[in-house]
Structure formats: C-alpha cells, structure tokens
Amino acid sequence: MLDVSRLRVLREVARHGSLTHAATALSYTTSALSQQISVLEREAGTRLLERHARGVRLTEAGRALVRHAERILAELRAAETTLAAISAAEGGRLRFGSFTTANATLMPQAVRAFVRAHPRVEVELVEADRDEAIAAVQAHELDLALVYEFPVVPMDVPDGVEVVPLMTDPLHIALPPGHRLASRSRIRLRDLAEERWIQGVHHGSTMDVLPRACREAGFEPRIAFRTDDQMTVRGLVAAGLGVALAPFLTLSATGPDLVVRPLSERSLTRTVMTATPAGTYRLPAALAMIEQLEATARDLQDA
C-alpha cells in the first residue's frame, strides 16, 4: 500500500527537481526526505528517481506515479473541503422525512428558511408516516424525521432512535358549510356520534386513533372513507359526505368551503416530535434543521 504522505513528497520533488529544494518546501531535512523516497521506492517496487549533476529527475515509473499522486491528493483536498462543509452545516446532504399533515405548513416553512440560511446543503425530502419514518431513521436511511404521538396510541421508539418533543398539535373537526354544529365555538366528540367520518389515515398504527377516541366518548364511528390524501379529505367533507379530523398544522391551508372547530377531547391532541439516529454524533445539518423547525413551530403556535 502506497503511503499518501510519501506521495506528497514525491510530488514536491517532481515540482522542484531537487531533493534539497523539496525538503525546504516541506520543512524536512534533505536526508529525511531522501529516506522517504527510498521507502516509497520499496513500496512501489521500482526506481522512481534518477540523480544527475544538477539534481534529480523522474523515471518513467516516477512520472506515472506522480500523475496518479496529483489526482489522489486533489481528491483528498476535495474530501477535506466536503467534510469541513458538512461539519459546518454548509454542505453535504440532509435526508429529511415528514408526514402528510406537517407538509402543509411546518415542514415547507422550516425548509424554506433552512435553505436560505444553508444554500449549499442538499435537502432530500421524503414523505413518510410515523411508523415508516421511525423505521427509516433506525436504518439510517433518514437523518431526521418529523413524527407524532397520540395519548391513545403511544409510539414505540426502537433502540437506535431518539425522539424529542417539538410542539403540540390539537386536532379540530372539519364540517361542511351549513352543518348543524357549525355555529358552536367548540365541539364534543360525542356530539358527532351519528356522523359519517372521512378518516385521513389509510394504513399504519394511527388508524386506531379515531376509533379509540370515539369509543372513549361512547360510540363506534361510522367510517365512510379512508385516505392518506388530505385534498380528498377536504373535498369529501366540503361535499357534505362526512366530517373529519383536522390537525392544527393544516388549518392555515383550509379553504372557505370548510368550517373548522376545536374539539374538547384531550386524547385528540398529538405531540409532534423530531426523530434522529441515537448516539453522540449528530449531523450538523440535522441540528440546524431542528433549530429551524423549533422556530417555525413557535411562529405557528403564536399565530
């Protein structure tokens, strides 16, 4: 295996055509530099230099090795620059997962501010619901993810994943215009016992959130349609085909064709969290994104 430091020595000798001048440039003694060349020649298995009256010149093998050394040293400089940029959150890639309803306001606003502050970081966005995101963080397929937890369906956090609370997200109820309960300032879940429900979850462990909350309120919900598409949820509710839960995070994106009211049930308030791989090392870009998420969350709650 060729030693990189000795390749650097050979390159300097090639540049200066002299062991003495190369030694001065590298702050070596001439004898120490000569020893480095001798070791490199043993590693290469061939002569690399020829001495002559006015200095040294490269052999054919030496010229070939210097060409490779230039490329190797250039790649190492590029690697050092990249690593320094990543350490300063000024380069590299951030793989960021976010669930559907966070994608309405929290995620895009935070990412917009992050990209303005860190334009050289490549942000790779992935939509993933809670269970998918946790698994992807555990497998180191994501550097950071937004996840959530309801009191009625606790989240199972596996080894290798660390979650930190970010904000509370109380669920509201979305009603069609002219609904009998639209004039109320707050609605109890049991007042909706006879309604048809549009459930905004099609798969995963959080499918149980609505049924469990309704059972605690004393009824079994009549679920007319399940979908992960929030546009579909809104369209069905606006058409009068049912009612639906509406997270606080989506309220600013709700159009005038829906009436949204807060619910009384505390069990339908979820905690939004950040999930990262556990351990002492944290990707600097992920830490910077978490800071931006915290700032965005505060702004949304204040608004």
XYZ file of C-alpha atoms in Angstrom:
303
model
C 0.000 0.000 0.000
C 1.447 3.354 -1.044
C 1.629 5.978 1.685
C -0.099 9.282 0.900
C 2.424 11.428 2.778
C 5.251 9.912 0.710
C 3.289 10.538 -2.486
C 3.185 14.186 -1.456
C 6.973 14.106 -1.006
C 7.439 12.657 -4.499
C 5.199 15.326 -5.994
C 7.278 18.090 -4.400
C 10.492 16.527 -5.670
C 8.972 16.439 -9.161
C 7.969 20.100 -8.889
C 11.381 21.323 -7.718
C 13.677 18.850 -9.490
C 15.811 18.856 -6.375
C 15.795 16.958 -3.106
C 17.168 19.986 -1.267
C 14.552 22.416 -2.570
C 11.723 19.905 -1.983
C 12.970 19.330 1.575
C 12.912 23.077 2.224
C 9.358 23.368 0.862
C 8.175 20.539 3.120
C 10.240 21.590 6.169
C 12.210 18.331 6.040
C 15.942 17.793 6.203
C 17.404 16.566 2.931
C 18.410 13.237 4.484
C 14.902 12.697 5.950
C 13.310 13.418 2.585
C 15.748 11.070 0.853
C 14.769 8.321 3.287
C 11.077 8.900 2.470
C 11.813 8.493 -1.241
C 13.748 5.269 -0.543
C 10.810 3.832 1.406
C 8.391 4.858 -1.359
C 10.572 3.126 -3.951
C 10.466 -0.064 -1.867
C 6.687 0.222 -1.635
C 6.431 0.789 -5.393
C 8.925 -1.967 -6.174
C 10.844 0.159 -8.668
C 13.137 3.154 -9.016
C 11.307 6.474 -9.098
C 14.199 8.966 -9.302
C 17.472 9.261 -11.142
C 20.188 11.532 -9.831
C 22.207 13.769 -12.144
C 24.690 16.610 -11.738
C 22.077 19.369 -11.375
C 19.535 17.474 -9.205
C 17.133 14.609 -9.809
C 14.665 13.612 -12.499
C 11.763 11.162 -12.514
C 11.963 7.758 -14.104
C 9.100 6.642 -16.316
C 7.603 4.881 -13.280
C 8.098 8.034 -11.232
C 6.291 10.188 -13.823
C 3.368 7.743 -13.899
C 3.147 7.692 -10.121
C 3.232 11.485 -9.884
C 0.276 11.722 -12.301
C -1.712 9.394 -10.024
C -0.479 11.243 -6.936
C -1.821 14.558 -8.297
C -5.278 13.053 -8.710
C -5.180 11.327 -5.319
C -4.095 14.476 -3.488
C -6.721 16.541 -5.319
C -9.421 14.074 -4.249
C -8.172 14.222 -0.664
C -8.345 18.032 -0.714
C -11.880 17.801 -2.075
C -12.796 15.307 0.651
C -11.374 17.591 3.335
C -13.333 20.523 1.941
C -16.542 18.474 1.841
C -16.092 17.208 5.390
C -15.397 20.716 6.656
C -18.548 21.959 4.928
C -20.634 19.154 6.407
C -19.232 19.848 9.875
C -20.209 23.495 9.471
C -23.671 22.607 8.046
C -22.608 24.369 4.859
C -22.545 21.385 2.543
C -23.424 17.739 2.142
C -26.867 16.193 2.107
C -29.711 16.111 4.632
C -32.283 13.326 4.239
C -35.453 14.633 5.890
C -38.743 12.735 6.270
C -42.061 14.370 7.107
C -45.668 13.205 7.448
C -48.509 14.455 5.273
C -50.172 16.996 7.538
C -46.835 18.520 8.595
C -46.210 19.085 4.902
C -48.973 21.699 4.816
C -47.124 24.346 6.842
C -44.469 23.220 9.332
C -42.128 21.362 7.002
C -42.182 23.725 3.981
C -41.802 26.868 6.081
C -38.903 25.379 8.044
C -37.181 24.056 4.919
C -37.561 27.392 3.134
C -35.818 29.209 5.980
C -33.168 26.482 6.252
C -32.324 26.592 2.539
C -31.944 30.369 2.690
C -29.513 30.047 5.615
C -27.678 26.968 4.280
C -27.893 27.106 0.473
C -25.089 24.583 -0.069
C -26.793 21.780 1.845
C -28.759 19.456 -0.427
C -32.086 18.730 1.304
C -33.648 15.460 0.199
C -37.328 15.421 1.234
C -39.248 12.187 1.764
C -42.914 11.820 2.714
C -43.269 9.135 5.376
C -45.872 8.463 8.016
C -44.895 7.872 11.620
C -44.047 4.162 11.534
C -42.255 4.404 8.172
C -40.200 7.371 9.342
C -39.137 5.718 12.605
C -38.008 2.607 10.712
C -36.099 4.712 8.177
C -34.308 6.682 10.910
C -33.385 3.451 12.691
C -31.965 2.071 9.423
C -30.030 5.351 8.866
C -31.965 5.926 5.650
C -33.116 9.290 7.057
C -31.025 11.780 9.048
C -34.087 13.466 10.534
C -37.837 12.895 10.541
C -40.962 14.523 11.881
C -43.155 12.048 13.761
C -46.101 12.317 16.137
C -47.753 10.570 19.061
C -51.322 10.475 20.387
C -52.103 9.619 24.026
C -54.471 6.842 22.829
C -51.822 5.256 20.567
C -48.349 5.621 22.142
C -45.372 5.450 19.831
C -42.941 2.537 20.076
C -39.469 4.074 19.871
C -36.921 1.388 18.980
C -33.276 1.258 20.000
C -31.156 3.466 17.820
C -33.733 6.271 17.552
C -34.071 9.382 19.691
C -37.249 11.471 19.704
C -37.616 14.987 21.120
C -40.948 16.834 21.504
C -41.327 19.795 19.174
C -44.887 21.096 19.574
C -48.450 20.129 20.460
C -50.934 19.768 17.620
C -54.569 19.737 18.802
C -56.987 18.144 16.342
C -60.059 20.049 15.247
C -63.173 18.860 13.456
C -63.839 19.815 9.842
C -67.513 20.217 8.919
C -69.305 21.057 5.678
C -70.834 24.564 5.446
C -74.297 24.712 6.964
C -73.664 21.781 9.330
C -75.921 21.739 12.398
C -72.901 22.179 14.717
C -71.136 24.869 12.689
C -72.306 27.686 14.983
C -70.659 26.185 18.067
C -67.305 27.544 19.251
C -66.146 24.112 20.481
C -67.497 20.622 19.769
C -67.544 17.465 21.870
C -66.773 14.208 20.149
C -69.948 12.567 21.424
C -71.974 15.217 19.593
C -70.738 13.586 16.379
C -71.887 10.049 17.197
C -74.332 9.924 14.290
C -71.997 11.384 11.682
C -70.250 9.653 8.810
C -66.473 10.008 9.053
C -63.818 10.630 6.457
C -60.656 9.222 8.022
C -57.409 10.822 6.883
C -55.333 7.702 7.587
C -55.378 4.695 5.290
C -52.795 2.440 6.937
C -50.465 2.179 9.936
C -50.857 2.121 13.709
C -52.533 5.549 13.880
C -55.615 4.163 12.128
C -56.746 3.299 15.666
C -56.679 6.909 16.912
C -60.172 7.894 15.731
C -61.926 4.613 16.690
C -60.372 4.580 20.171
C -61.233 8.209 20.863
C -64.818 7.660 19.706
C -65.173 4.535 21.857
C -63.973 6.525 24.870
C -66.745 9.021 24.006
C -69.282 6.174 23.959
C -69.838 5.327 20.300
C -68.391 3.444 17.341
C -67.593 5.755 14.403
C -69.167 5.105 11.017
C -66.146 5.437 8.726
C -67.299 6.074 5.176
C -63.902 6.532 3.531
C -60.206 6.237 4.373
C -57.441 8.064 2.516
C -53.968 9.470 3.119
C -54.701 12.320 0.701
C -55.701 15.448 2.614
C -57.117 17.079 -0.528
C -59.507 14.138 -0.831
C -60.497 14.507 2.824
C -61.317 18.171 2.345
C -63.203 17.550 -0.875
C -65.427 14.865 0.655
C -66.175 16.951 3.748
C -66.918 20.061 1.677
C -69.343 17.973 -0.406
C -71.252 17.039 2.751
C -70.267 13.362 2.664
C -68.879 13.272 6.185
C -66.854 15.003 8.885
C -63.125 14.649 9.509
C -60.383 15.390 11.982
C -58.301 18.415 11.018
C -54.875 18.894 12.637
C -53.945 22.372 13.805
C -50.968 22.196 11.408
C -53.320 22.178 8.405
C -55.656 24.980 9.476
C -53.893 27.780 7.607
C -54.323 25.774 4.393
C -58.045 25.208 4.949
C -60.260 26.928 2.390
C -63.587 28.729 2.900
C -65.530 25.647 1.794
C -64.996 24.051 5.241
C -65.975 25.001 8.776
C -63.334 24.025 11.355
C -63.957 23.957 15.100
C -61.800 22.852 18.061
C -62.594 19.604 19.862
C -62.884 19.181 23.606
C -61.147 15.790 23.816
C -57.557 15.918 25.096
C -56.963 12.428 23.669
C -57.085 14.020 20.217
C -54.118 16.304 20.842
C -50.923 14.886 19.407
C -47.309 15.700 20.152
C -45.151 16.397 17.106
C -41.558 15.253 17.591
C -38.254 15.130 15.794
C -36.629 11.710 15.356
C -32.906 11.266 14.746
C -30.472 8.356 14.964
C -29.404 7.912 18.582
C -25.783 8.370 19.552
C -23.300 11.055 20.459
C -22.804 12.262 16.870
C -25.442 14.463 15.267
C -25.258 15.558 11.656
C -24.744 19.355 11.897
C -27.255 19.993 9.111
C -29.858 17.974 11.049
C -29.210 20.048 14.183
C -29.570 23.235 12.154
C -32.842 21.979 10.654
C -34.187 21.110 14.123
C -33.435 24.660 15.275
C -35.395 25.968 12.300
C -38.277 23.572 12.993
C -38.413 24.832 16.581
C -38.535 28.440 15.412
C -41.226 27.653 12.828
C -43.290 25.740 15.387
C -43.174 28.716 17.757
C -44.274 31.067 14.982
C -47.194 28.804 14.026
C -48.400 28.470 17.611
C -48.076 32.218 18.246
C -50.068 32.927 15.089
